[in-house]
mmCIF file of C-alpha atoms in Angstrom:
data_model
loop_
_atom_site.group_PDB
_atom_site.id
_atom_site.type_symbol
_atom_site.label_atom_id
_atom_site.label_comp_id
_atom_site.label_asym_id
_atom_site.label_seq_id
_atom_site.Cartn_x
_atom_site.Cartn_y
_atom_site.Cartn_z
ATOM 1 C CA MET A 1 -41.148 -7.830 5.319
ATOM 2 C CA ILE A 2 -37.615 -9.094 4.724
ATOM 3 C CA HIS A 3 -36.866 -12.591 5.991
ATOM 4 C CA VAL A 4 -33.253 -13.719 6.336
ATOM 5 C CA LEU A 5 -32.211 -17.309 6.868
ATOM 6 C CA GLY A 6 -28.508 -17.564 7.510
ATOM 7 C CA SER A 7 -25.478 -17.339 9.730
ATOM 8 C CA ILE A 8 -24.918 -15.372 12.910
ATOM 9 C CA ASN A 9 -21.291 -14.881 13.973
ATOM 10 C CA ILE A 10 -18.991 -12.886 16.152
ATOM 11 C CA ASP A 11 -15.945 -11.794 14.135
ATOM 12 C CA TYR A 12 -12.413 -11.465 15.506
ATOM 13 C CA SER A 13 -10.565 -8.999 13.274
ATOM 14 C CA CYS A 14 -7.089 -7.511 13.126
ATOM 15 C CA GLY A 15 -5.036 -5.415 10.742
ATOM 16 C CA VAL A 16 -1.875 -6.714 9.083
ATOM 17 C CA ALA A 17 0.746 -5.080 6.871
ATOM 18 C CA SER A 18 0.285 -7.854 4.305
ATOM 19 C CA LEU A 19 -1.756 -11.040 4.212
ATOM 20 C CA PRO A 20 0.189 -14.123 5.405
ATOM 21 C CA ARG A 21 1.608 -16.587 2.893
ATOM 22 C CA PRO A 22 1.398 -20.349 3.551
ATOM 23 C CA GLY A 23 3.584 -21.191 6.563
ATOM 24 C CA GLU A 24 4.251 -17.534 7.386
ATOM 25 C CA THR A 25 3.795 -16.054 10.861
ATOM 26 C CA ILE A 26 3.126 -12.311 10.947
ATOM 27 C CA ILE A 27 2.325 -9.685 13.572
ATOM 28 C CA GLY A 28 -1.158 -8.177 13.622
ATOM 29 C CA ASN A 29 -2.519 -5.081 15.305
ATOM 30 C CA ASN A 30 -5.768 -3.531 16.558
ATOM 31 C CA LEU A 31 -7.597 -6.728 17.492
ATOM 32 C CA PHE A 32 -11.330 -6.140 17.911
ATOM 33 C CA THR A 33 -14.570 -8.108 17.917
ATOM 34 C CA THR A 34 -17.654 -7.235 15.886
ATOM 35 C CA PRO A 35 -20.982 -8.867 15.106
ATOM 36 C CA GLY A 36 -20.968 -10.719 11.775
ATOM 37 C CA GLY A 37 -22.112 -13.692 9.770
ATOM 38 C CA LYS A 38 -23.435 -13.197 6.264
ATOM 39 C CA GLY A 39 -27.027 -13.749 7.389
ATOM 40 C CA ALA A 40 -26.839 -11.298 10.284
ATOM 41 C CA ASN A 41 -24.990 -8.747 8.132
ATOM 42 C CA GLN A 42 -27.694 -8.871 5.457
ATOM 43 C CA ALA A 43 -30.436 -8.624 8.077
ATOM 44 C CA VAL A 44 -28.925 -5.477 9.587
ATOM 45 C CA ALA A 45 -28.357 -3.950 6.143
ATOM 46 C CA ALA A 46 -31.987 -4.562 5.142
ATOM 47 C CA ARG A 47 -33.165 -3.059 8.427
ATOM 48 C CA ARG A 48 -31.006 0.043 7.951
ATOM 49 C CA ALA A 49 -32.405 0.313 4.437
ATOM 50 C CA GLY A 50 -35.850 0.767 5.965
ATOM 51 C CA SER A 51 -37.475 -2.682 5.979
ATOM 52 C CA ALA A 52 -38.935 -4.704 8.814
ATOM 53 C CA VAL A 53 -36.657 -7.750 9.152
ATOM 54 C CA SER A 54 -37.037 -11.195 10.720
ATOM 55 C CA MET A 55 -33.940 -13.353 11.248
ATOM 56 C CA THR A 56 -33.956 -17.170 11.233
ATOM 57 C CA GLY A 57 -30.797 -18.884 12.454
ATOM 58 C CA ALA A 58 -29.025 -20.308 15.490
ATOM 59 C CA VAL A 59 -26.570 -19.260 18.193
ATOM 60 C CA GLY A 60 -24.728 -21.394 20.719
ATOM 61 C CA SER A 61 -24.755 -21.770 24.478
ATOM 62 C CA ASP A 62 -21.583 -19.723 25.066
ATOM 63 C CA GLU A 63 -21.098 -16.196 26.369
ATOM 64 C CA ILE A 64 -20.939 -14.592 22.927
ATOM 65 C CA ALA A 65 -24.430 -15.806 21.947
ATOM 66 C CA ASP A 66 -26.125 -13.006 23.891
ATOM 67 C CA GLN A 67 -23.701 -10.483 22.364
ATOM 68 C CA ALA A 68 -24.647 -11.617 18.868
ATOM 69 C CA LEU A 69 -28.374 -11.475 19.592
ATOM 70 C CA SER A 70 -28.223 -8.093 21.326
ATOM 71 C CA CYS A 71 -26.407 -6.576 18.355
ATOM 72 C CA LEU A 72 -29.216 -7.697 16.046
ATOM 73 C CA ALA A 73 -31.879 -6.473 18.459
ATOM 74 C CA GLN A 74 -30.213 -3.069 18.779
ATOM 75 C CA ASP A 75 -30.674 -2.599 15.040
ATOM 76 C CA GLY A 76 -34.338 -3.592 15.283
ATOM 77 C CA VAL A 77 -34.051 -7.076 13.754
ATOM 78 C CA ASN A 78 -36.666 -9.541 15.048
ATOM 79 C CA THR A 79 -34.763 -12.524 16.495
ATOM 80 C CA SER A 80 -37.737 -14.584 17.728
ATOM 81 C CA LYS A 81 -36.916 -17.283 15.138
ATOM 82 C CA VAL A 82 -33.284 -17.635 16.229
ATOM 83 C CA THR A 83 -32.770 -20.804 18.277
ATOM 84 C CA LYS A 84 -30.142 -21.539 20.929
ATOM 85 C CA VAL A 85 -28.301 -24.863 20.602
ATOM 86 C CA PRO A 86 -25.590 -26.557 22.685
ATOM 87 C CA GLY A 87 -22.044 -25.629 21.726
ATOM 88 C CA PRO A 88 -20.273 -22.558 20.361
ATOM 89 C CA THR A 89 -21.760 -19.642 18.452
ATOM 90 C CA GLY A 90 -20.388 -19.219 14.922
ATOM 91 C CA CYS A 91 -17.304 -17.078 14.584
ATOM 92 C CA ALA A 92 -14.917 -15.761 11.953
ATOM 93 C CA PHE A 93 -11.274 -14.724 11.976
ATOM 94 C CA VAL A 94 -10.627 -11.773 9.684
ATOM 95 C CA PHE A 95 -7.306 -10.294 8.555
ATOM 96 C CA VAL A 96 -7.283 -6.976 6.670
ATOM 97 C CA ASP A 97 -4.127 -5.676 4.994
ATOM 98 C CA ALA A 98 -2.944 -2.156 4.185
ATOM 99 C CA GLN A 99 -4.692 -2.270 0.792
ATOM 100 C CA SER A 100 -8.020 -3.242 2.451
ATOM 101 C CA GLU A 101 -7.844 -6.781 1.040
ATOM 102 C CA ASN A 102 -8.838 -9.536 3.446
ATOM 103 C CA GLN A 103 -8.623 -13.204 4.341
ATOM 104 C CA ILE A 104 -11.414 -14.823 6.368
ATOM 105 C CA VAL A 105 -11.691 -18.186 8.122
ATOM 106 C CA ILE A 106 -15.176 -19.190 9.305
ATOM 107 C CA VAL A 107 -16.007 -21.635 12.088
ATOM 108 C CA GLN A 108 -19.652 -22.676 11.637
ATOM 109 C CA GLY A 109 -20.511 -23.509 15.229
ATOM 110 C CA ALA A 110 -24.264 -23.182 15.808
ATOM 111 C CA ASN A 111 -24.827 -22.176 12.186
ATOM 112 C CA ALA A 112 -24.399 -25.841 11.233
ATOM 113 C CA CYS A 113 -27.442 -26.627 13.403
ATOM 114 C CA VAL A 114 -29.987 -24.456 11.581
ATOM 115 C CA SER A 115 -32.721 -26.943 10.680
ATOM 116 C CA GLU A 116 -35.105 -27.697 7.839
ATOM 117 C CA THR A 117 -37.917 -27.302 10.369
ATOM 118 C CA GLN A 118 -36.832 -23.684 10.836
ATOM 119 C CA ALA A 119 -36.662 -23.293 7.044
ATOM 120 C CA GLY A 120 -40.293 -24.355 6.748
ATOM 121 C CA ASN A 121 -41.432 -21.983 9.505
ATOM 122 C CA ILE A 122 -39.996 -18.713 8.224
ATOM 123 C CA GLY A 123 -43.493 -17.362 7.565
ATOM 124 C CA ALA A 124 -42.804 -15.562 4.279
ATOM 125 C CA GLU A 125 -45.860 -14.292 2.423
ATOM 126 C CA THR A 126 -46.688 -12.757 -0.954
ATOM 127 C CA GLY A 127 -44.837 -9.455 -1.272
ATOM 128 C CA ASP A 128 -42.114 -10.489 1.181
ATOM 129 C CA VAL A 129 -38.456 -11.076 0.287
ATOM 130 C CA LEU A 130 -36.296 -13.958 1.519
ATOM 131 C CA LEU A 131 -32.509 -13.460 1.582
ATOM 132 C CA LEU A 132 -30.336 -16.587 1.542
ATOM 133 C CA GLN A 133 -26.585 -17.281 1.725
ATOM 134 C CA LEU A 134 -24.530 -20.455 2.153
ATOM 135 C CA GLU A 135 -23.046 -20.364 5.670
ATOM 136 C CA VAL A 136 -25.767 -22.748 6.906
ATOM 137 C CA PRO A 137 -26.430 -26.298 5.600
ATOM 138 C CA VAL A 138 -27.304 -26.549 1.903
ATOM 139 C CA PRO A 139 -30.438 -28.711 2.449
ATOM 140 C CA VAL A 140 -31.783 -26.032 4.812
ATOM 141 C CA VAL A 141 -31.176 -23.265 2.266
ATOM 142 C CA ASN A 142 -32.835 -25.358 -0.442
ATOM 143 C CA ALA A 143 -35.873 -26.064 1.761
ATOM 144 C CA ALA A 144 -36.237 -22.394 2.695
ATOM 145 C CA ALA A 145 -36.133 -21.286 -0.940
ATOM 146 C CA HIS A 146 -38.863 -23.690 -2.014
ATOM 147 C CA SER A 147 -41.038 -22.939 1.017
ATOM 148 C CA ALA A 148 -40.853 -19.165 0.535
ATOM 149 C CA ARG A 149 -41.399 -19.398 -3.231
ATOM 150 C CA ALA A 150 -44.499 -21.539 -2.661
ATOM 151 C CA GLN A 151 -45.877 -18.786 -0.399
ATOM 152 C CA GLY A 152 -45.364 -16.115 -3.077
ATOM 153 C CA ALA A 153 -42.252 -14.451 -1.672
ATOM 154 C CA THR A 154 -39.338 -13.208 -3.793
ATOM 155 C CA VAL A 155 -36.227 -15.338 -3.185
ATOM 156 C CA ILE A 156 -32.772 -13.746 -3.454
ATOM 157 C CA ALA A 157 -29.881 -16.193 -3.111
ATOM 158 C CA ASN A 158 -26.286 -15.100 -2.591
ATOM 159 C CA LEU A 159 -23.982 -18.038 -3.471
ATOM 160 C CA ALA A 160 -21.404 -17.165 -0.819
ATOM 161 C CA PRO A 161 -19.319 -18.836 0.364
ATOM 162 C CA TYR A 162 -19.585 -20.833 -2.841
ATOM 163 C CA GLN A 163 -20.982 -24.356 -2.656
ATOM 164 C CA THR A 164 -22.505 -26.702 -5.200
ATOM 165 C CA MET A 165 -26.298 -26.460 -5.060
ATOM 166 C CA PRO A 166 -28.848 -29.046 -6.236
ATOM 167 C CA ALA A 167 -30.356 -28.250 -9.636
ATOM 168 C CA GLU A 168 -33.865 -27.856 -8.204
ATOM 169 C CA PHE A 169 -32.664 -25.071 -5.911
ATOM 170 C CA PHE A 170 -32.388 -22.647 -8.816
ATOM 171 C CA HIS A 171 -36.032 -23.281 -9.791
ATOM 172 C CA ALA A 172 -37.030 -21.535 -6.554
ATOM 173 C CA VAL A 173 -34.681 -18.537 -6.935
ATOM 174 C CA ASP A 174 -35.883 -15.251 -8.402
ATOM 175 C CA ILE A 175 -32.559 -13.388 -8.187
ATOM 176 C CA LEU A 176 -29.124 -15.003 -8.041
ATOM 177 C CA LEU A 177 -26.535 -12.682 -6.497
ATOM 178 C CA LEU A 178 -22.917 -13.443 -7.435
ATOM 179 C CA ASN A 179 -19.508 -11.826 -7.339
ATOM 180 C CA GLU A 180 -16.995 -12.468 -10.112
ATOM 181 C CA THR A 181 -15.355 -15.465 -8.404
ATOM 182 C CA GLU A 182 -18.683 -17.121 -7.625
ATOM 183 C CA ALA A 183 -19.904 -16.516 -11.176
ATOM 184 C CA ARG A 184 -16.827 -18.235 -12.641
ATOM 185 C CA MET A 185 -17.222 -21.214 -10.311
ATOM 186 C CA LEU A 186 -20.913 -21.593 -11.160
ATOM 187 C CA ALA A 187 -20.194 -21.196 -14.877
ATOM 188 C CA THR A 188 -17.640 -24.004 -14.675
ATOM 189 C CA GLU A 189 -20.206 -26.296 -13.047
ATOM 190 C CA LEU A 190 -22.775 -25.402 -15.716
ATOM 191 C CA SER A 191 -20.221 -25.837 -18.552
ATOM 192 C CA ILE A 192 -20.599 -22.166 -19.492
ATOM 193 C CA GLU A 193 -17.738 -20.102 -20.900
ATOM 194 C CA PRO A 194 -16.605 -17.648 -18.177
ATOM 195 C CA ASP A 195 -16.283 -14.732 -20.596
ATOM 196 C CA ALA A 196 -17.667 -11.193 -20.682
ATOM 197 C CA GLY A 197 -21.199 -12.513 -21.202
ATOM 198 C CA ILE A 198 -21.149 -14.759 -18.155
ATOM 199 C CA ALA A 199 -24.131 -13.144 -16.369
ATOM 200 C CA THR A 200 -26.381 -13.461 -19.429
ATOM 201 C CA ARG A 201 -25.313 -17.051 -20.048
ATOM 202 C CA ILE A 202 -26.034 -18.067 -16.451
ATOM 203 C CA SER A 203 -29.371 -16.215 -16.531
ATOM 204 C CA ARG A 204 -30.466 -18.037 -19.675
ATOM 205 C CA HIS A 205 -29.243 -21.418 -18.486
ATOM 206 C CA LEU A 206 -30.993 -21.222 -15.086
ATOM 207 C CA ASP A 207 -33.950 -19.118 -16.220
ATOM 208 C CA THR A 208 -33.453 -16.648 -13.376
ATOM 209 C CA THR A 209 -32.263 -13.060 -12.934
ATOM 210 C CA VAL A 210 -28.539 -12.750 -12.231
ATOM 211 C CA VAL A 211 -27.024 -9.774 -10.418
ATOM 212 C CA LEU A 212 -23.228 -9.757 -10.774
ATOM 213 C CA THR A 213 -21.281 -7.468 -8.433
ATOM 214 C CA LEU A 214 -17.981 -6.274 -9.883
ATOM 215 C CA GLY A 215 -16.438 -4.364 -6.972
ATOM 216 C CA ALA A 216 -14.969 -1.060 -8.125
ATOM 217 C CA LYS A 217 -16.306 -1.750 -11.638
ATOM 218 C CA GLY A 218 -19.937 -1.600 -10.506
ATOM 219 C CA VAL A 219 -22.796 -4.033 -11.106
ATOM 220 C CA LEU A 220 -24.181 -5.963 -14.067
ATOM 221 C CA ALA A 221 -27.674 -7.482 -13.969
ATOM 222 C CA ALA A 222 -29.012 -9.916 -16.573
ATOM 223 C CA ASP A 223 -32.579 -11.097 -17.004
ATOM 224 C CA GLY A 224 -32.579 -13.238 -20.120
ATOM 225 C CA GLU A 225 -31.738 -10.826 -22.928
ATOM 226 C CA GLU A 226 -32.064 -7.646 -20.823
ATOM 227 C CA ILE A 227 -28.808 -6.197 -19.483
ATOM 228 C CA ILE A 228 -28.526 -3.522 -16.779
ATOM 229 C CA GLU A 229 -25.138 -1.905 -16.150
ATOM 230 C CA ILE A 230 -24.433 0.189 -13.050
ATOM 231 C CA PRO A 231 -21.076 2.031 -13.008
ATOM 232 C CA GLY A 232 -18.647 1.753 -10.114
ATOM 233 C CA ILE A 233 -18.260 4.458 -7.477
ATOM 234 C CA LYS A 234 -14.820 5.890 -6.718
ATOM 235 C CA ILE A 235 -14.056 5.650 -2.995
ATOM 236 C CA ASN A 236 -11.122 5.412 -0.617
ATOM 237 C CA ALA A 237 -11.673 1.896 0.710
ATOM 238 C CA VAL A 238 -10.764 1.179 4.329
ATOM 239 C CA ASP A 239 -12.271 -2.299 4.790
ATOM 240 C CA THR A 240 -14.227 -4.288 2.202
ATOM 241 C CA VAL A 241 -15.510 -6.933 4.666
ATOM 242 C CA GLY A 242 -19.311 -7.023 4.559
ATOM 243 C CA ALA A 243 -19.708 -4.945 1.403
ATOM 244 C CA GLY A 244 -21.389 -7.799 -0.464
ATOM 245 C CA ASP A 245 -23.768 -8.396 2.444
ATOM 246 C CA THR A 246 -24.621 -4.694 2.513
ATOM 247 C CA PHE A 247 -25.434 -4.883 -1.192
ATOM 248 C CA ALA A 248 -27.705 -7.894 -0.653
ATOM 249 C CA GLY A 249 -29.598 -6.316 2.232
ATOM 250 C CA TYR A 250 -30.225 -3.047 0.420
ATOM 251 C CA LEU A 251 -31.145 -4.847 -2.807
ATOM 252 C CA GLY A 252 -33.768 -6.909 -1.015
ATOM 253 C CA SER A 253 -35.149 -3.926 0.874
ATOM 254 C CA ARG A 254 -35.477 -1.691 -2.169
ATOM 255 C CA LEU A 255 -37.174 -4.444 -4.188
ATOM 256 C CA GLU A 256 -39.571 -5.027 -1.283
ATOM 257 C CA HIS A 257 -40.362 -1.298 -1.391
ATOM 258 C CA GLY A 258 -41.268 -1.592 -5.086
ATOM 259 C CA ASP A 259 -38.138 -0.241 -6.792
ATOM 260 C CA THR A 260 -37.231 -1.503 -10.244
ATOM 261 C CA LEU A 261 -34.271 -3.879 -10.439
ATOM 262 C CA LYS A 262 -32.104 -1.088 -11.857
ATOM 263 C CA ALA A 263 -33.037 1.403 -9.135
ATOM 264 C CA ALA A 264 -32.554 -1.238 -6.431
ATOM 265 C CA CYS A 265 -29.104 -2.120 -7.808
ATOM 266 C CA GLU A 266 -28.112 1.545 -7.899
ATOM 267 C CA THR A 267 -29.031 2.064 -4.250
ATOM 268 C CA ALA A 268 -27.419 -1.213 -3.189
ATOM 269 C CA ASN A 269 -24.222 -0.321 -5.074
ATOM 270 C CA LEU A 270 -24.021 3.039 -3.295
ATOM 271 C CA ALA A 271 -24.630 1.412 0.092
ATOM 272 C CA ALA A 272 -21.938 -1.224 -0.515
ATOM 273 C CA ALA A 273 -19.427 1.422 -1.593
ATOM 274 C CA THR A 274 -20.210 3.478 1.494
ATOM 275 C CA ALA A 275 -19.726 0.395 3.702
ATOM 276 C CA CYS A 276 -16.158 0.074 2.404
ATOM 277 C CA THR A 277 -15.291 3.490 3.833
#
């Protein structure tokens, strides 16, 4: 079983010729709404990868709450541990330019109300995987990691969007999933040189496995002294939004199915590349 504790959003997206500069007003096109939130995205990805998935989170009391929940249910994600709270459901505003680069603004809404009580009631067991991200309160993420680890589950934490985490959080993390920006920010906090060996240095310092996604350059995983390199996949990218979440969901699912870290990273890399098309 894959358990996901995290955000549930509805995204408002539009295309732009180029991303706006500070103070600039531009004209967008093709406005559309889609289900999103890093937690919900990872839950759907893990489900599509073949795992049973349970989602823990919160939606609001507005009209888009049912839309968000029905989208998860349509993909077969169990939403019995998603609570409804007064106020708006989380949302995001996404701009994608002609080169498929994006800018995203997130409004937390109900995601800020996910509780430590929910974190302690996820129900993870030995052999399960817990996926975490940082669009819900940090104390809740920390509590969920320690609770799941105590029950024998594998904890995968994606430090996105980047926030400073308490030192004890990393003691409960089996796999730390980072992109290049997040790795540099964490390295700075840990007083580690952000050079070519950044994944290995972070892995040694925190005594945990680090999986570093490099976009078109592929993936690098470090577990102490062991290094795994997965080459990039050449694609014609249309939209890179959600690619990292796709990677996380497939990584968790393949590890739950018993794949080696290398095999899981290979499958997750292919899924993330495909998502960009």
